[in-house]
Structure formats: C-alpha cells, structure tokens
Coordinates of C-alpha atoms in Angstrom, one line a residue:
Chain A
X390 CA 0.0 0.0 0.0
X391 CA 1.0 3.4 -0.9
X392 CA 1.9 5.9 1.5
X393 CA 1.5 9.7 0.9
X394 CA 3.4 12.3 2.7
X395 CA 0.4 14.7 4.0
X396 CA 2.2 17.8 4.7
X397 CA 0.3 20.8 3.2
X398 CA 2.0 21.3 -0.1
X399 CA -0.6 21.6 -2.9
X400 CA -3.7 19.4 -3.2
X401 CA -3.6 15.4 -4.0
X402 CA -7.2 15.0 -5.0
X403 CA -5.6 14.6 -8.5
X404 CA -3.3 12.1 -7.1
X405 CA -5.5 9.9 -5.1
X406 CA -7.5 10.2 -8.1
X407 CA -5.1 8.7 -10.1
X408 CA -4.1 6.0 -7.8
X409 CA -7.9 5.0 -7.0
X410 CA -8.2 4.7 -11.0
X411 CA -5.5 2.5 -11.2
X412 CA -7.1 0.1 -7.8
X413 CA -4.1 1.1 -5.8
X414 CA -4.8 1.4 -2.2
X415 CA -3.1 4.5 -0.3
X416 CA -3.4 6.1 2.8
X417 CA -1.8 9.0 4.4
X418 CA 1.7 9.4 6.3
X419 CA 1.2 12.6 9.2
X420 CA 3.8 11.0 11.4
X421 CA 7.2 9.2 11.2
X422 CA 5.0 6.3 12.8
X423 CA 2.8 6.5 9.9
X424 CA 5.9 5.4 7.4
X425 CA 5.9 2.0 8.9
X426 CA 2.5 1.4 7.7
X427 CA 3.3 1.4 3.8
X428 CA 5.6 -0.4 1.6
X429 CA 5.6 2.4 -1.1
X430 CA 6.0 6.3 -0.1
X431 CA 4.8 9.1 -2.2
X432 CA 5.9 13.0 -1.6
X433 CA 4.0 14.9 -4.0
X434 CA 3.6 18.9 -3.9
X435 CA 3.2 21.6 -5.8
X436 CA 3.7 25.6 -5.9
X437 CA 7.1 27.0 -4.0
X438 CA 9.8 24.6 -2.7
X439 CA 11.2 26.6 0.0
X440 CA 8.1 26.9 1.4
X441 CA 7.5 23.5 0.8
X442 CA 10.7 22.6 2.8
X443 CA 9.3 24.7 5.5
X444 CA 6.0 22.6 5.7
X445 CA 7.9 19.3 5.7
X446 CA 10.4 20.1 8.2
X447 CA 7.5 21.0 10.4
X448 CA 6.5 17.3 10.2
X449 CA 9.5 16.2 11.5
X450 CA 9.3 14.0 8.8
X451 CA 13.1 14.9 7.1
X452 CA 15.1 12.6 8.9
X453 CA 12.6 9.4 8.9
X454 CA 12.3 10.1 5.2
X455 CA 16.1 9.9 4.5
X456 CA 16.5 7.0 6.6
X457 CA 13.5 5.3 4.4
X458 CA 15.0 1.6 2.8
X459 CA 11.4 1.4 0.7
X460 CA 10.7 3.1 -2.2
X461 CA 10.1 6.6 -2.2
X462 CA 9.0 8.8 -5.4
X463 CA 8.9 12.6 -5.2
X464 CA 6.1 14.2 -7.9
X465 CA 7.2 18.0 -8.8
X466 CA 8.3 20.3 -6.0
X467 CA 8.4 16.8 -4.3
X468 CA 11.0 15.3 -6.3
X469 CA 13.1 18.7 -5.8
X470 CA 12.9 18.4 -2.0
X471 CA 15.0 15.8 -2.7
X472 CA 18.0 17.8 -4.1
X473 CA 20.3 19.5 -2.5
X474 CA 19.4 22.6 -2.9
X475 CA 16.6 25.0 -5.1
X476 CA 17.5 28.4 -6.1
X477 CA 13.5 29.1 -5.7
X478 CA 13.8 31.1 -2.2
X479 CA 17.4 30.0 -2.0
X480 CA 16.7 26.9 -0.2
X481 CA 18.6 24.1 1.5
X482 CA 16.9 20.8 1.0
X483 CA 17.0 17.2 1.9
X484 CA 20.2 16.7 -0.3
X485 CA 19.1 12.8 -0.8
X486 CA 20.4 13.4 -4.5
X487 CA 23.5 15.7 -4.2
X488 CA 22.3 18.0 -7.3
X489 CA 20.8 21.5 -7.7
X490 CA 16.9 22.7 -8.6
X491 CA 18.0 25.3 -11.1
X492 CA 15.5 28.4 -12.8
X493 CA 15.3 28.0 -16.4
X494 CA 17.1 30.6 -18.5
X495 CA 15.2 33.0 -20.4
X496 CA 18.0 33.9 -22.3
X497 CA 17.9 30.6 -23.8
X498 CA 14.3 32.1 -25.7
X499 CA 11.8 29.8 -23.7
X500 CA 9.1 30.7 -22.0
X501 CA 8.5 30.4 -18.1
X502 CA 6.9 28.3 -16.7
X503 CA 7.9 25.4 -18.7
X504 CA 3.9 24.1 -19.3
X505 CA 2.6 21.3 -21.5
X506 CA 3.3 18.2 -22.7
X507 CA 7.2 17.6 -23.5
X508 CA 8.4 14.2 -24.5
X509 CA 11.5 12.1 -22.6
X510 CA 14.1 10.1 -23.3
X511 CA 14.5 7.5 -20.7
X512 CA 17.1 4.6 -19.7
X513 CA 14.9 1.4 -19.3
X514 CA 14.7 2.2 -15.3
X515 CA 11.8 -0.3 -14.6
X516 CA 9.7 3.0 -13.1
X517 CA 9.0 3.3 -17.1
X518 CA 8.6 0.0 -18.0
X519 CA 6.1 -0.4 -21.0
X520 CA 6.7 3.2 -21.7
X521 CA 8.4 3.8 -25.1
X522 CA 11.0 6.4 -25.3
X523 CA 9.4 9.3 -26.9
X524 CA 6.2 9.5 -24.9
X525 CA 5.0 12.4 -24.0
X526 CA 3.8 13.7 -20.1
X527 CA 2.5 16.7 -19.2
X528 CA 5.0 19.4 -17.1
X529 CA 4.3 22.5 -15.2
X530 CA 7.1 23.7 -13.5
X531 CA 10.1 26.9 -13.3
X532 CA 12.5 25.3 -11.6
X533 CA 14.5 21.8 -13.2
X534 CA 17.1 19.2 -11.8
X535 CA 20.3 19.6 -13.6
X536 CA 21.0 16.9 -15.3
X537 CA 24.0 14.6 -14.0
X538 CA 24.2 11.5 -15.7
X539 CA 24.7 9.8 -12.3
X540 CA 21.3 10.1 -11.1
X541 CA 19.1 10.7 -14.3
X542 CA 17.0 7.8 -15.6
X543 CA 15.2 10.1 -17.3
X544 CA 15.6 13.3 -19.8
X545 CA 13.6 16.1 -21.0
X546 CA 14.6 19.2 -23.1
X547 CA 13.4 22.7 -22.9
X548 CA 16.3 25.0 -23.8
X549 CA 18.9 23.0 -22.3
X550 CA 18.2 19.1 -21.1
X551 CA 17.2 18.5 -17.8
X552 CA 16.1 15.4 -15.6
X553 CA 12.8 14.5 -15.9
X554 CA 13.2 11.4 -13.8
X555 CA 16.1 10.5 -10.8
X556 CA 17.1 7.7 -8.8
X557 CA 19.7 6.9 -6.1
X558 CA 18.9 3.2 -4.8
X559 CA 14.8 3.6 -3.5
X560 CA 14.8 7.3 -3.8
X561 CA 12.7 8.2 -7.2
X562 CA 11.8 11.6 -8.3
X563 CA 9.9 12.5 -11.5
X564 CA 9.7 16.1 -12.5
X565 CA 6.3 15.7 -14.7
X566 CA 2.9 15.0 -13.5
X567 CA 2.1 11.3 -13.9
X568 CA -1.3 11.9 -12.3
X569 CA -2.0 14.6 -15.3
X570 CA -0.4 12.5 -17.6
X571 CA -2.6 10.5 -19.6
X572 CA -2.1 6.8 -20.0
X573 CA 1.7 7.0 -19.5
X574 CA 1.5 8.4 -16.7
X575 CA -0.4 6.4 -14.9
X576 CA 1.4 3.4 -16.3
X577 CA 4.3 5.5 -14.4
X578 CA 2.1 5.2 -10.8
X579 CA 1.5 1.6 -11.4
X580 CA 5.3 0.6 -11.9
X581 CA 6.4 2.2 -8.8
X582 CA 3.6 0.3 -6.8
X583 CA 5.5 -2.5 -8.1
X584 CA 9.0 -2.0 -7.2
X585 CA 10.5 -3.9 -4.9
X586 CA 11.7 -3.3 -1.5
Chain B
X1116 CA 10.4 19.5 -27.9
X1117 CA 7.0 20.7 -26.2
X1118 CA 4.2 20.4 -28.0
X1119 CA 1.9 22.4 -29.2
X1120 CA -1.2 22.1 -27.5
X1121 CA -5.4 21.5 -28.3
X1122 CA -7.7 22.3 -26.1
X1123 CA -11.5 22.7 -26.2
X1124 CA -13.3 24.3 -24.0
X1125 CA -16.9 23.5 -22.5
X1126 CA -19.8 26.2 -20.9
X1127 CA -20.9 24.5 -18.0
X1128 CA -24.4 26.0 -16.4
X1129 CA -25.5 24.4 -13.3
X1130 CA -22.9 21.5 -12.9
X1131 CA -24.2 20.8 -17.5
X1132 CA -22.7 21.4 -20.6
X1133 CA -24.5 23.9 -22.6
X1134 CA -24.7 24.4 -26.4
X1135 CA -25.9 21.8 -28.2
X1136 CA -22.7 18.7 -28.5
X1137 CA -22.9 16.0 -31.0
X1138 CA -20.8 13.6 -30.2
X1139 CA -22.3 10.0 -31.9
X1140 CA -21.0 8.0 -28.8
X1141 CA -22.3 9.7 -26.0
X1142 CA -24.9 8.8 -24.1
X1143 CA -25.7 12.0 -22.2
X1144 CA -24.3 14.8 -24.1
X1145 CA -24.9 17.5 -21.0
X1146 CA -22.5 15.4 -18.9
X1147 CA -19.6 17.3 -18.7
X1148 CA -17.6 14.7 -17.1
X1149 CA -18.7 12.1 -19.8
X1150 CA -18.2 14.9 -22.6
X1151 CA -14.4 15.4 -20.8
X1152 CA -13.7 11.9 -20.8
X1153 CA -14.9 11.4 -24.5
X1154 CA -12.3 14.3 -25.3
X1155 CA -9.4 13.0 -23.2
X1156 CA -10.1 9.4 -25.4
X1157 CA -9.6 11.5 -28.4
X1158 CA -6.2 13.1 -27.9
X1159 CA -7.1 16.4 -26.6
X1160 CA -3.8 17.9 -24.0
X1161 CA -6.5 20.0 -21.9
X1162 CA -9.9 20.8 -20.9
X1163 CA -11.0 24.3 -20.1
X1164 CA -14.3 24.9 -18.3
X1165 CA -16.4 28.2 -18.2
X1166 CA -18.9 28.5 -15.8
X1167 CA -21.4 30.5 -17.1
X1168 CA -23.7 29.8 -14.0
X1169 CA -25.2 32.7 -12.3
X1170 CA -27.2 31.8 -9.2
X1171 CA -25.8 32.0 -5.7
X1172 CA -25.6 28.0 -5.6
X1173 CA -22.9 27.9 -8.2
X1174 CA -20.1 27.6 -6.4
X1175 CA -21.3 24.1 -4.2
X1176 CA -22.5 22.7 -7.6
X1177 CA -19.1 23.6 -9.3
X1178 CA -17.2 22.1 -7.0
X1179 CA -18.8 19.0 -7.1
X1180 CA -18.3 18.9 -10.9
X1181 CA -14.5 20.1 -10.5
X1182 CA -14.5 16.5 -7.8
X1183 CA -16.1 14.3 -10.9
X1184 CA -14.0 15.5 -13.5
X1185 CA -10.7 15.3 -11.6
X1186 CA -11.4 11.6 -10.8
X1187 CA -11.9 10.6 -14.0
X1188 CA -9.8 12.7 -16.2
X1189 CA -6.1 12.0 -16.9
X1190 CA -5.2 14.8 -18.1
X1191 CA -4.7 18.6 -17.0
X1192 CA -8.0 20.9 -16.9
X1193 CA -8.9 24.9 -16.2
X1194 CA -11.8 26.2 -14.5
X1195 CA -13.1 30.0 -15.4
X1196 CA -15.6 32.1 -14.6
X1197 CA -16.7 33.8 -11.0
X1198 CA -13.8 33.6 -9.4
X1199 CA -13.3 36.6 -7.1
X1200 CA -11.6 35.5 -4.2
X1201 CA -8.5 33.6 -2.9
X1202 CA -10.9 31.3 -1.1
X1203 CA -12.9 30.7 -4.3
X1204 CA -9.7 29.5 -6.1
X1205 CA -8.7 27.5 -3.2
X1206 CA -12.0 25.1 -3.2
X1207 CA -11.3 24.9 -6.5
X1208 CA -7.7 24.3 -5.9
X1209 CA -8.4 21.3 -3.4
X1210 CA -11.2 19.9 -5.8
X1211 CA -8.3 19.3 -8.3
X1212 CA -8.2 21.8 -10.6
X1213 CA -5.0 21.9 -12.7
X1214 CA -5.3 26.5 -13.0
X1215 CA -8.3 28.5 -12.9
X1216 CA -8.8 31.5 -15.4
X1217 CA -9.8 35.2 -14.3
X1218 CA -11.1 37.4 -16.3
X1219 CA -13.2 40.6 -15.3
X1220 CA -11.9 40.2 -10.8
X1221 CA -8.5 40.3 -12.4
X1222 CA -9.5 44.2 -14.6
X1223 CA -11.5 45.3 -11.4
X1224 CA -8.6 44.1 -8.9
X1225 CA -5.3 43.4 -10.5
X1226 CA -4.1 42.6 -7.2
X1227 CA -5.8 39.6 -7.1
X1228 CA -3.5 37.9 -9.8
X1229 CA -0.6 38.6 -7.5
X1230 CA -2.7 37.3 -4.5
X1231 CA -3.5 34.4 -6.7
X1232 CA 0.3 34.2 -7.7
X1233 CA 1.4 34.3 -4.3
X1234 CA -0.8 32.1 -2.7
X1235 CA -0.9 28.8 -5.2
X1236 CA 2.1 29.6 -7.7
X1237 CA 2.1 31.0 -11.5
X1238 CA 1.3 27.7 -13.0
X1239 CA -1.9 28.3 -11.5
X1240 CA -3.1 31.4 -12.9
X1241 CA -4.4 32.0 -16.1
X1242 CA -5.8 35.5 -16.8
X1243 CA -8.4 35.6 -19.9
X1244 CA -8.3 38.3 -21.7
X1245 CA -11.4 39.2 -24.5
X1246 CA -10.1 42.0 -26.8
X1247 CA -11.9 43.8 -29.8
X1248 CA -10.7 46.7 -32.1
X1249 CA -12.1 49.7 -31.6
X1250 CA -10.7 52.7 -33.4
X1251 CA -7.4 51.1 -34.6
X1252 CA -6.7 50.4 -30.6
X1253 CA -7.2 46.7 -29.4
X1254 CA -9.3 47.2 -26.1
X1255 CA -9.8 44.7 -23.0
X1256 CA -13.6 44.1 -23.1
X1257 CA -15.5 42.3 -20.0
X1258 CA -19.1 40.3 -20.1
X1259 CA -18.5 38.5 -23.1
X1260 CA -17.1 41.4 -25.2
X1261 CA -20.5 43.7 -24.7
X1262 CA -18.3 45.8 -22.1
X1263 CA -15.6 47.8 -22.9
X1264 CA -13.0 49.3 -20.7
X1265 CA -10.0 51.5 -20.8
X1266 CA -8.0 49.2 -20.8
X1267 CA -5.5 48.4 -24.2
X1268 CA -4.9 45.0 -24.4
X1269 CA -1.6 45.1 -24.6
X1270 CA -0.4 47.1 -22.1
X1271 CA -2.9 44.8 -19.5
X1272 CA -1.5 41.8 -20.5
X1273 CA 2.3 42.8 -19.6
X1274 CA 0.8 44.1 -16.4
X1275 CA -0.5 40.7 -16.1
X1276 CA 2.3 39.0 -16.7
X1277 CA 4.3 41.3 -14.4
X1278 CA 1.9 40.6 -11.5
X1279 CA 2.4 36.5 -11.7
X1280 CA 0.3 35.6 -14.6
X1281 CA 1.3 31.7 -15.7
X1282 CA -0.5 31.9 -19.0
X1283 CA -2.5 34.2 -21.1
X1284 CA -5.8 33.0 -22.4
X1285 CA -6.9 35.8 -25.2
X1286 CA -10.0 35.8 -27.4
X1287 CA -10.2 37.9 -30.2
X1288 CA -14.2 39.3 -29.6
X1289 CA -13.6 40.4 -33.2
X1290 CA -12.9 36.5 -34.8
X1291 CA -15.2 34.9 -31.9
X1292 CA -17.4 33.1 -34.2
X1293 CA -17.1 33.8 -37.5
X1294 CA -15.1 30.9 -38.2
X1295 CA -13.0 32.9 -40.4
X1296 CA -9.6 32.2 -38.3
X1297 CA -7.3 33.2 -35.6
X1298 CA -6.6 37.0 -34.7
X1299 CA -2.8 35.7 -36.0
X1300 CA -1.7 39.4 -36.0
X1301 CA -2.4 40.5 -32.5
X1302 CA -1.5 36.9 -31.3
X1303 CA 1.9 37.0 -32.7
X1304 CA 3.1 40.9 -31.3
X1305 CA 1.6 39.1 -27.8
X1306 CA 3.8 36.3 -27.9
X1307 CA 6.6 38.5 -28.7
X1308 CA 6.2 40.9 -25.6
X1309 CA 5.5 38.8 -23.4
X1310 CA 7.9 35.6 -21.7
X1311 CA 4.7 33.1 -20.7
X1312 CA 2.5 30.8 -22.4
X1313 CA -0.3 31.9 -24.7
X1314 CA -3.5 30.2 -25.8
X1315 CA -5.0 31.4 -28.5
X1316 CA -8.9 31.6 -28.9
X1317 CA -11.8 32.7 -31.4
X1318 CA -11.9 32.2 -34.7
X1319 CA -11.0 28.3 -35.5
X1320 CA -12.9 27.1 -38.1
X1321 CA -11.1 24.9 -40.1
X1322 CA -7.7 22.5 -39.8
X1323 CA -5.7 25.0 -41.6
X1324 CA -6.6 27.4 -39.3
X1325 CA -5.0 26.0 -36.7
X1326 CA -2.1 25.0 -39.0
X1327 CA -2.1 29.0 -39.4
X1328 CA -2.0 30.2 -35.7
X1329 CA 1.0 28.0 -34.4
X1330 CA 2.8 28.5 -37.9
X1331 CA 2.7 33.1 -38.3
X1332 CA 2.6 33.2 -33.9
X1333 CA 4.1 32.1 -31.0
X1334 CA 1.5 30.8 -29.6
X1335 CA 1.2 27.6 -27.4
X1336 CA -2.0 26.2 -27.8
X1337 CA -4.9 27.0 -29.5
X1338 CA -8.6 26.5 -27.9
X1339 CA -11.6 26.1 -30.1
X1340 CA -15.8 24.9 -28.6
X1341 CA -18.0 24.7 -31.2
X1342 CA -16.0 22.9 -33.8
X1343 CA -15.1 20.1 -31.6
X1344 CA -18.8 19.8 -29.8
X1345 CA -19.9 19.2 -33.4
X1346 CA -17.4 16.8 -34.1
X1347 CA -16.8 19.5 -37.3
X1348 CA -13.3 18.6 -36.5
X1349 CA -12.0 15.8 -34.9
X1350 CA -8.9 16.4 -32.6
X1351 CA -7.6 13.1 -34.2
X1352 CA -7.6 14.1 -37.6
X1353 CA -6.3 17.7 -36.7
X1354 CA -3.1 16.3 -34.9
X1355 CA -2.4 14.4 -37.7
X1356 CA -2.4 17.5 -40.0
X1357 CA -0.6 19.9 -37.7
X1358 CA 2.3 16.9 -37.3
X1359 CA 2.2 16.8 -41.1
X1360 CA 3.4 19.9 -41.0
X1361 CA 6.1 19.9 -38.6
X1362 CA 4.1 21.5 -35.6
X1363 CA 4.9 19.2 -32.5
X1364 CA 2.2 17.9 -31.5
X1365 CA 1.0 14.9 -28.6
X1366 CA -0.5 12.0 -30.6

C-alpha cells in the first residue's frame, strides 16, 4: 500500500485520483509512525519549494524520510525536496540526491513556466517500463534538476536538457505529473507500486 | 520538444454542458464529465471549463463537478468564470483543478493575480483576456465582449504577466465566431512581448486554421468549442495535420 506524505504542499485529489483509478490502495503518512504502515511512499507537492521545505520540516518527517530503505518517489516540488538545494527562495533541501533545482534561463528564448506536454528520453529504469522512449507527459514547473548522468533515468529538453526522472537506490523523483499524464502516466504510478523493497 | 497544444473548452451552467454537442458515442451529451472523458479518449492535452452559471448555488455545484471531472480525467483541466476571491480559487484548488482562469476580478482588482500568484504559484493562474478593435486600438472588453474598458490589451496583458500571470488566455471578440480564423496578427506581437504561455482563442474554423496560428505566432495552444462539440473537427484528424506539417504535437 502506498503511503502519501500529507504535509500541506498543494492538493492530492488529483493524485488519489489517479491512484484510486489505477485500484491502488493508499493512505496518508502525518507521522514518522505512519511510514511503517506502507511499503511504497509518495511525496508529491506543488507551488514554492522553499516553502514546501518549510511545511515538511514542520512534520519532523526529514530525517525518517532519509533513513527510508522502501521506495520513495517525489512528484514535482516533491522530487526537488529531494536535491540539494533549489535556487527558488534559495533553499537548502534534503540533499538525498547531491544536485541542484536550477531556474530556467530566459536567455535561452523559452518561455517560463515550462507548461505542456514535453516528450523524454528515458534509460529502461523499470519506473518506465512499457513506456516507449518518446512518450509524451505533461510538465508544469520553473525550476528543473540539472542533469547529472549519475542520477538521471530520465531526460527532457526545454532550452537545455534536464532530468525529468532520478534515482539513487529507492529514492525516485519524476519532475512531470504522472497523475496529469494520460495513459503514461499512470502506467508510471503503477510501476512504482511495483517495485520492490 | 514541447508540443503544441489543443484544447477545447466547454460552458458548463448548473454543474451541464451547454450548447448543443454531437458527439455520436455519448450517451448524455450534458454530462460534462462524460463529454471530458470522451475528449481526453480522443487526444485532446486540456480541458477548459467556463462556468457560465449565475445563481448564488454555483459555487457548491461547481465544486462537485470540478471533484467528478478530476477523478476521471487524466489529463490537466482549467476552471473560469466567478472567481473573485483567494478562497474561491482555493476550493477549486483542493477539488483538483490543474489553474483556474480570471477574467473581469483580475480588470477590477489586478491585485488579485498577485494574490493568486502568491498564494498557489504561477502555473496556477491564467488571466483571460477578451479584446476587440475599436478605433485602430485593441481594447480589453469584460461580459462577453458587450463591455468595454480602458484598458488596451496590450499594455494589461504585460501588467499581467508582471503581476504572476502563468499563461494568457486571449479571445479575439472580433474573430469569436465567425469561423474565419485566428486574430494571428495581435496573437503574434503578444507572444513576442510577453515571456509566458499563450493560448489562442476565437476564430477556429477549419484545420488550416490551426495549422495558421502556431505557424505566423508564438502561440502555445490554441482552444476552439464549437467545432469540436460538433465533431466538425476531430482532434484526431487535426493532430495528424498539424504533425504533417512539422508543428509538434502529442499524438
């Protein structure tokens, strides 16, 4: 059962949407106690990430969640948390993936926020199994993950390549919506139900 | 690359689709969370819903219909129409709306986009803008282009964007139904002033229309009602067209 990290950052209706479509069971995680409870963990939120980090840290949640061995997938400002650091409010994050949530350069001649549905090129991680590279999902965001070749398993491009998907052992992170993203995307939901532990 | 987008848009009046639809398949063509479905089937990136309601019950019915859509609906959707307030846009918000659009609260208090901004993030906020010439100057009209204020269209929409707009919706009042095409002119010195998303409205008649907006402007989607509620042109069809012609599209 899935697990998702209830700390005030954006709604989830969309989410728990998703997941109920799918016939995957979730619940909520309010308390490091509540972590035991699932086998899979989802941090999803939206909207600033330094106020985001705010919210979480007032879970006490940081540490448990770094200390997690089961899978854990951040969705959008989720997934940043997860890096090191975001130049959105010039905040220090969990660091879980030692790279940077960088703005996108509007000297490059792209627009900001970075909306719509952009296509990826991914490395045959099994969060994208029976995806083909190509596929499109649907993005809405200003800040991006550098991309390090290290961590990606996933790649976008929107002036200059980014990560649309990380992982460092059972930490995941996907940068586009996969509740918003049509079929893909919730093929994405229903292969990280399946990982293993 | 990111594509260019298609999106039709639906009146809703009392938690129902208005204007007559005629899709063959559906079995209850004032269900706007069937007639969302039927679109998302057919390849369509968003949905945009106007609430053209005007009793004082709107709000709790539109909510609920925000609720159905968002369960069954895998792809992103906007909600216009009577939204005043930062509490408005939160129900909304929590009922899974992807943005909502403002149009007329945004002219009467252009704080509220910042509010807006602020309070839920850019990505959020879409300010619709309905413009129609009048003497050689486009002007920002309210209620449905009868309305017109003092406002030049150009100059409020980089005040928009400067107060935390995410994306500009603008309907030429002028093409709105004729058919005859986009306002490509005004659309593309838009998309050059400004650094966000723009979505493109009034006017779509045909496929080549739509072939003609995203090739002369910089526009990023283009939203169209009656020609997709009357299955005059299928999104299918269309996407296969505007990929013909090198315009990235999601198929």
């Amino acid at each position: 059962m899935i697990g998702i990290v209830n700390y005030g950052a954006g709604n989830i209706f969309s989410l728990t949407s998703a997941l109920e479509r799918q016939g995957l069971k979730y619940g909520m995680v309010n308390t490091e106690a509540d972590l035991d409870k699932y086998t899979h963990i989802i941090i999803p939120g939206v909207g600033h990430a330094a106020a985001a980090m705010k919210k979480l840290e007032q879970t006490g949640l940081v540490a448990p969640i770094k200390a997690l061995k089961k899978p854990v997938l951040g969705i959008c400002v989720g997934m940043q948390l997860l890096t090191d650091h975001s130049e959105e409010g010039d905040a220090k994050l969990t660091g879980i993936f030692p790279l940077n949530t960088r703005l996108f350069d509007k000297k490059l001649g792209i627009k900001i926020p970075h909306m719509g549905w952009n296509n990826i090129e991914h490395k045959n991680n099994p969060l994208f199994d029976g995806v083909a590279n190509g596929t499109q999902f649907y993005f809405v965001h200003s800040y991006f993950i550098e991309y390090n070749p290290i961590f990606d398993i996933a790649t976008a491009n929107y002036g200059e390549p980014f990560s649309a998907a990380i992982q460092r052992d059972n930490f995941y992170g996907v940068q586009f919506h996969p509740e918003k993203s049509g079929n893909a995307g919730e093929q994405i939901l229903k292969n990280f139900s399946n990982l293993k532990q | 690359m990111l594509s260019k987008r298609i999106i039709p848009c639906l009146d809703v009046k009392d938690g129902r689709t208005v204007k007559g639809v005629n899709f063959v398949d559906l079995k209850d063509a004032g269900d706007p969370v069937e007639l969302a479905w039927q679109y998302a089937q057919q390849g369509a990136d968003e949905l945009v819903f106007l609430d053209i309601t005007a009793t004082h019950e709107r709000r709790k019915t539109m909510i609920e219909m925000v609720k159905s859509v968002a369960r069954q609906l895998n792809i992103p959707f906007t909600i216009g129409g009577g939204i005043t307030t930062i509490q408005d846009a939160e129900a909304l918000l929590n009922a899974g709306a992807d943005k909502i659009s403002i149009n007329s609260a945004a002219v009467k208090n252009p704080a509220l986009i910042e509010e807006l901004a602020a309070a839920f993030g850019v990505q959020f906020v879409v300010v619709a803008v309905d413009t129609k010439l009048v003497e050689g100057k486009n002007r920002v009209h309210l209620n449905g282009g009868r309305l017109i204020t003092e406002l030049e269209t150009e100059n409020w929409i980089k005040k928009a964007e400067n107060m935390g707009a995410g994306e500009i919706l603008l309907t030429s009042m002028d093409h709105d139904g004729t058919k005859q095409g986009f306002d490509c002119k005004l659309l593309n010195r838009i998309t050059q002033m400004i650094n966000i998303p723009v979505i493109a409205s009034g006017g779509a008649g045909t496929i080549d229309h739509f072939i003609e907006v995203f090739e002369k402007t910089g526009v990023d989607a283009a939203l169209a009602a009656s020609v997709f509620h009357f299955a005059e042109i299928p999104i299918p069809d269309l996407k296969q067209k505007l990929k013909y012609h090198n315009i990235p599209v999601r198929l």
